[in-house]
Tab-separated table of C-alpha atoms in Angstrom:
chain	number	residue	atom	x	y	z
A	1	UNK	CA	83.411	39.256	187.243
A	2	UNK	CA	83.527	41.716	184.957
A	3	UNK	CA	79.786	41.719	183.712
A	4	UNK	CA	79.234	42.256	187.743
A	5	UNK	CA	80.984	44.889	187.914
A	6	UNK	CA	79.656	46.718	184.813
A	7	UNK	CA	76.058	46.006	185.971
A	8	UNK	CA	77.732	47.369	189.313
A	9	UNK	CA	78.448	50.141	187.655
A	10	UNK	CA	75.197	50.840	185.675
A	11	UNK	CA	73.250	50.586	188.737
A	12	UNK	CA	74.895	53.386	190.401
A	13	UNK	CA	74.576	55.374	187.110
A	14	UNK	CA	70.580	54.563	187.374
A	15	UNK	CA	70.729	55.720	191.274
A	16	UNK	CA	72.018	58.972	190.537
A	17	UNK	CA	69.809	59.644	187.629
A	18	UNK	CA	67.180	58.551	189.311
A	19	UNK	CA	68.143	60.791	192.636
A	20	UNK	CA	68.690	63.728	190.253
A	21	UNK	CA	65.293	63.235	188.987
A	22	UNK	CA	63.524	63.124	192.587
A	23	UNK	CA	65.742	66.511	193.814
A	24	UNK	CA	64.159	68.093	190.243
A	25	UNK	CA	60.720	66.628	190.364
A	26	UNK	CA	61.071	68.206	194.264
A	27	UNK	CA	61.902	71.465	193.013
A	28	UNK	CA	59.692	71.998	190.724
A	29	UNK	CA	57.023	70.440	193.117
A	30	UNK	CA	58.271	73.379	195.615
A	31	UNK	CA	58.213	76.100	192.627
A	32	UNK	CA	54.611	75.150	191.713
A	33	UNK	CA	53.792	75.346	195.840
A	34	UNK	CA	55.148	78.693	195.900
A	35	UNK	CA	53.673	79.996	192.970
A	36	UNK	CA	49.992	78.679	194.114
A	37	UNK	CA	50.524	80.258	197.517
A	38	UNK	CA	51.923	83.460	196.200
A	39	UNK	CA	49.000	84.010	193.955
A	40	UNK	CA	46.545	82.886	196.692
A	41	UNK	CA	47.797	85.341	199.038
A	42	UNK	CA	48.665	88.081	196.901
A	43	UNK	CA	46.811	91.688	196.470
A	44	UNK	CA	44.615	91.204	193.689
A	45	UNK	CA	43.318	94.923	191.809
A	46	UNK	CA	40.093	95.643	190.304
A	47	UNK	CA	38.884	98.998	188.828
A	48	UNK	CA	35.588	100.051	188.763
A	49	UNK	CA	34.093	97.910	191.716
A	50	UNK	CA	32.527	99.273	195.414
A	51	UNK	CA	31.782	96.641	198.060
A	52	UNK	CA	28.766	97.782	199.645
A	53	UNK	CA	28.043	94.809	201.965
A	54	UNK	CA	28.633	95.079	205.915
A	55	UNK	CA	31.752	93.898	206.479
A	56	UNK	CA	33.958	95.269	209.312
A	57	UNK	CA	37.814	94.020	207.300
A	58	UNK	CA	36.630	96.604	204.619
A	59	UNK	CA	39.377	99.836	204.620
A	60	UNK	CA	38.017	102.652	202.398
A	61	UNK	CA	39.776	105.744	201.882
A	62	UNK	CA	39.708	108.120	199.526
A	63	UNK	CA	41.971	110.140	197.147
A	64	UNK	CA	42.113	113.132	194.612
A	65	UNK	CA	43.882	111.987	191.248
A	66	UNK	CA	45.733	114.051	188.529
A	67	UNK	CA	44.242	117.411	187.598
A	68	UNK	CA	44.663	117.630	183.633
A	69	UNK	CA	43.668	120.860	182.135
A	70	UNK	CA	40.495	120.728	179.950
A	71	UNK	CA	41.344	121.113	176.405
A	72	UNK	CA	39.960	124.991	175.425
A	73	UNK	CA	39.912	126.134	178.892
A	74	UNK	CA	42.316	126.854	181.694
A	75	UNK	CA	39.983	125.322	184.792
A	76	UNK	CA	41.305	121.773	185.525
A	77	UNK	CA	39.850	118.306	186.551
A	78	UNK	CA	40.778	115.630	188.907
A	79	UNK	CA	39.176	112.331	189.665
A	80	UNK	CA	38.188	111.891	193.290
A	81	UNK	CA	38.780	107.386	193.536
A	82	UNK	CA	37.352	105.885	196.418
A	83	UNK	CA	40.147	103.076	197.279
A	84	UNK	CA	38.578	100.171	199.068
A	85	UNK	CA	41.069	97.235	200.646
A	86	UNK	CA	39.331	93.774	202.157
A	87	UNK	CA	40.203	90.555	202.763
A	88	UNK	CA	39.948	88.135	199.676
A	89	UNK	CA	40.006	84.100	199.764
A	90	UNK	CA	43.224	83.424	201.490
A	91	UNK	CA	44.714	87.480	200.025
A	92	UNK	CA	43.688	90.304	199.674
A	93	UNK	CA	41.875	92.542	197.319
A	94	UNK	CA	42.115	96.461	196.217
A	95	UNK	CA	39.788	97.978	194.410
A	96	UNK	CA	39.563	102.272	192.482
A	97	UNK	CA	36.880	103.556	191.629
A	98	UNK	CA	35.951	107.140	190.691
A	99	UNK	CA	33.042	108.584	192.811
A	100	UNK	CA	33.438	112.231	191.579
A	101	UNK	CA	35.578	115.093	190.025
A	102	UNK	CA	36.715	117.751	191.464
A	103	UNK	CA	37.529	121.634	189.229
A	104	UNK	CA	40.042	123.658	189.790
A	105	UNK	CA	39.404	127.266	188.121
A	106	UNK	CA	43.408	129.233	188.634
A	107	UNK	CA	41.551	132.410	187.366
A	108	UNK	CA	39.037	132.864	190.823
A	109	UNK	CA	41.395	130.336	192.540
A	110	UNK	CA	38.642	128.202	193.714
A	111	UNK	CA	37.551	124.719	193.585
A	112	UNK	CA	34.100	122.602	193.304
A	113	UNK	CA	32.465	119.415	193.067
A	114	UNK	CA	30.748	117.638	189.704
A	115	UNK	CA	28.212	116.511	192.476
A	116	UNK	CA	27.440	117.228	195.794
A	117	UNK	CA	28.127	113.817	197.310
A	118	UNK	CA	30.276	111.924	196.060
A	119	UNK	CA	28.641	108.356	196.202
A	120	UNK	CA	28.194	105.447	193.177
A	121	UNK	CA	30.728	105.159	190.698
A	122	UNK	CA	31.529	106.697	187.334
A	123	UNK	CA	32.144	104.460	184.847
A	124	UNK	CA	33.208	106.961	181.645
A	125	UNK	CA	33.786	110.968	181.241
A	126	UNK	CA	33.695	111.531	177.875
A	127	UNK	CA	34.732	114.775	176.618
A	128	UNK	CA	32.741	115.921	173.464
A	129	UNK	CA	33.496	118.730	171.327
A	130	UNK	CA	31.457	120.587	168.407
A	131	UNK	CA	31.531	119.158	165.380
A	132	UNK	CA	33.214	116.134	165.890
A	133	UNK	CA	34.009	113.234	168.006
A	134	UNK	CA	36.569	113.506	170.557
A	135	UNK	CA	39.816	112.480	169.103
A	136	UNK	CA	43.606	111.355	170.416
A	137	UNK	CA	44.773	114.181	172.911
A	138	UNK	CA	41.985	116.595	171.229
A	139	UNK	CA	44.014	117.891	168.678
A	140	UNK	CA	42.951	118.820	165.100
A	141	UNK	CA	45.478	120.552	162.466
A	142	UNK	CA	44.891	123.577	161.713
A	143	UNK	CA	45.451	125.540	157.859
A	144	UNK	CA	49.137	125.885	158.465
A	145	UNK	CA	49.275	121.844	159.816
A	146	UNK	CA	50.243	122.811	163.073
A	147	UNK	CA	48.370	120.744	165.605
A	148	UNK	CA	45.822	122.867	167.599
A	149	UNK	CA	43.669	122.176	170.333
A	150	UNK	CA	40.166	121.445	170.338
A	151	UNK	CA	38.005	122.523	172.813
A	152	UNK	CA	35.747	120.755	175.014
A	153	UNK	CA	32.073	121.832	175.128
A	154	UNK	CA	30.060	119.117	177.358
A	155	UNK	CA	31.233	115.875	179.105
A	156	UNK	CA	29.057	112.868	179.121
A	157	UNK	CA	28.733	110.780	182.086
A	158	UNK	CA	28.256	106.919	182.488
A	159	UNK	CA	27.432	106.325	185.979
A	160	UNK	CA	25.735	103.716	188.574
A	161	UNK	CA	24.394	104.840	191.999
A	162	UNK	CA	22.862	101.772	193.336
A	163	UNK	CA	23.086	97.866	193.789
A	164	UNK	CA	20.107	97.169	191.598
A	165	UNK	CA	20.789	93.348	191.348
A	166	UNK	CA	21.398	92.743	194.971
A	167	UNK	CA	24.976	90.952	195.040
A	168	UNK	CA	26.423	93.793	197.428
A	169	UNK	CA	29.004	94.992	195.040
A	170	UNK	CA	28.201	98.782	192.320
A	171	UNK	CA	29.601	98.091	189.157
A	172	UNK	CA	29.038	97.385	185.610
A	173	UNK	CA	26.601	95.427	185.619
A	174	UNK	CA	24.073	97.151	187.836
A	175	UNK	CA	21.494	99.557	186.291
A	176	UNK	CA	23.230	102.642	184.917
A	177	UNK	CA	22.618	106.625	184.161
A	178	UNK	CA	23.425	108.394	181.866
A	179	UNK	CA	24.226	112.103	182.655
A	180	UNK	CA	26.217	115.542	181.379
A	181	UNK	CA	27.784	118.906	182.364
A	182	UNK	CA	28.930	121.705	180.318
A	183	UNK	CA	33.059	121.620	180.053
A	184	UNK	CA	33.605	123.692	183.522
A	185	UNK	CA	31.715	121.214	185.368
A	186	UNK	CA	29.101	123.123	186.848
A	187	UNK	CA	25.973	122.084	185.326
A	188	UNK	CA	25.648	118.383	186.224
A	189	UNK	CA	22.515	116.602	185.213
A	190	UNK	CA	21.330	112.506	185.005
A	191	UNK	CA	19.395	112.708	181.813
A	192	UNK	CA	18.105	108.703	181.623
A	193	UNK	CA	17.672	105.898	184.362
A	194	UNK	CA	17.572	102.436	184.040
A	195	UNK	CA	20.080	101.972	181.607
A	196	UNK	CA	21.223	98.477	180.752
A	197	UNK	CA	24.104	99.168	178.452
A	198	UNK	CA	25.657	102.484	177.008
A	199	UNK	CA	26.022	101.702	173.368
A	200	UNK	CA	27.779	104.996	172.079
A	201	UNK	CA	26.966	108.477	171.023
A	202	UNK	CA	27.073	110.707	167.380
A	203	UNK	CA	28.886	113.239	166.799
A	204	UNK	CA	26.992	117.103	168.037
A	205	UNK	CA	25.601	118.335	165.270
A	206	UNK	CA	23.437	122.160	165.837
A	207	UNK	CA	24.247	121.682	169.920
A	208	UNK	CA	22.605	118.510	169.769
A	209	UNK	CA	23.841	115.203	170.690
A	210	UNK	CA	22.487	111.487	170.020
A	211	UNK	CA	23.263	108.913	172.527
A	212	UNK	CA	22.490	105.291	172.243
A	213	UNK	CA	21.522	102.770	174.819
A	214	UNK	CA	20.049	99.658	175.698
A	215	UNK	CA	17.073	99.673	178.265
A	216	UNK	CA	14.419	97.019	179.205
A	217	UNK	CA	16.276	94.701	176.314
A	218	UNK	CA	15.638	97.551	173.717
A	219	UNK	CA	17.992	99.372	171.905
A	220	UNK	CA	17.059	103.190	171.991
A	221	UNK	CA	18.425	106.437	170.795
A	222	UNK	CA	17.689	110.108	172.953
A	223	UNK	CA	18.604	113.404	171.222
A	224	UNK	CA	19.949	115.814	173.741
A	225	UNK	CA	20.029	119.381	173.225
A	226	UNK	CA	23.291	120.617	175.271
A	227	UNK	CA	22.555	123.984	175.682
A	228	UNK	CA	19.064	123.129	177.686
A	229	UNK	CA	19.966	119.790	179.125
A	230	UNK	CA	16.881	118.233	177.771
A	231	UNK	CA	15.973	115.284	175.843
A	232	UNK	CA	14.776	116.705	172.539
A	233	UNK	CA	13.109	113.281	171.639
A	234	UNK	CA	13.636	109.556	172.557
A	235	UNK	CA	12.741	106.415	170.246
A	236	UNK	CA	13.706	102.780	169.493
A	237	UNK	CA	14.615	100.290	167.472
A	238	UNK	CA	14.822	96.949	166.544
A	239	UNK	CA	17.924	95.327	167.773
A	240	UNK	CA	17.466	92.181	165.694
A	241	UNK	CA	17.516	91.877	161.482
């Protein structure tokens, strides 16, 4: 009698362990549900990326960023980012990506375009200043170690304009330009097409600039002479040992 009602007892034990484990294996079950729809449905963000094929759920609108002051100079700059919103898988997708700058000179209170239209994207803006490569917040010390600023001279551009490899999206990994402008922003000019990779730039040296890239699966190297815009000399090298 007794061993019947210990065994009596051990099977209810085993019934409500066992209905504890189906309510957590159930919520967890539900938790992991949740979590895949959430992240199927949810707004996913990508920089740097314009949808460019005909499709009537794309929303585009665009929208003036920040205006920072240009270090040496009082004129300011501002991206413009063109904000594109379309439906993704079972979500949604949202993507920024700068299509121009905008100036802002408070001395002739008047503002301007980098370019004319604003179409493509920019990938980089690199400030560059004499001497030297740009560093953190384009400070340098000066004899008394007081931090002082150091002023831009040029900005270099990495941009795309077109969907050269046909998959209806400008981005990285279409052919790119390489351009520049003097530090107000009023001189804007694509130096070199068909650019496959930017690989980095010296530091100016006599008003003159090096800039690396990669182009038709070669590495090559243009010398830029800032003051005329012009590409003092281009060659290439061997990108192997």
């Amino acid at each position: 009698m007794k061993s019947r009602r210990i065994f009596h007892y051990i099977w209810r034990i085993n019934s409500v362990i066992i209905l504890m484990g189906g309510l957590l294996a159930i919520l967890s079950l539900s938790a992991s549900a949740v979590y895949v729809i959430l992240q199927a449905t949810r707004t996913r963000e990508v920089d740097s990326v314009i949808n460019i094929a005909n499709n009537e759920q794309v929303k585009a609108k665009t929208e003036i960023g920040t205006f920072t002051p240009i270090s040496g100079s009082e004129i300011l700059q501002a991206p413009l980012y063109l904000i594109q919103d379309y439906d993704y898988r079972a979500g949604s997708k949202e993507s920024s990506s700068i299509q121009n700058y905008i100036f802002f000179d408070p001395n002739q209170k008047r503002s301007y375009w980098l370019r004319p239209k604003s179409e493509g994207l920019f990938l980089s803006a690199i400030a560059l200043v004499q001497n030297s490569n740009p560093i953190d917040n384009n400070l340098i010390l000066n004899a008394n170690n007081e931090e002082k600023p150091v002023p831009v001279v040029a900005f270099l551009y990495v941009l795309v304009d077109k969907d050269t490899n046909n998959d209806k999206r400008i981005n990285d990994r279409d052919q790119k330009q390489i351009a520049i402008s003097n530090a107000a922003g009023t001189s804007f000019k694509v130096l070199i097409d068909q650019v496959e990779r930017f690989n980095g730039y010296s530091a100016i040296k006599n008003n003159r600039l090096s800039v690396f890239y990669t182009s038709s699966n070669k590495i090559k190297v243009a010398e830029i002479d800032l003051r005329s815009q012009e590409i003092v000399s281009n060659s290439e090298f061997s990108s192997q040992p």
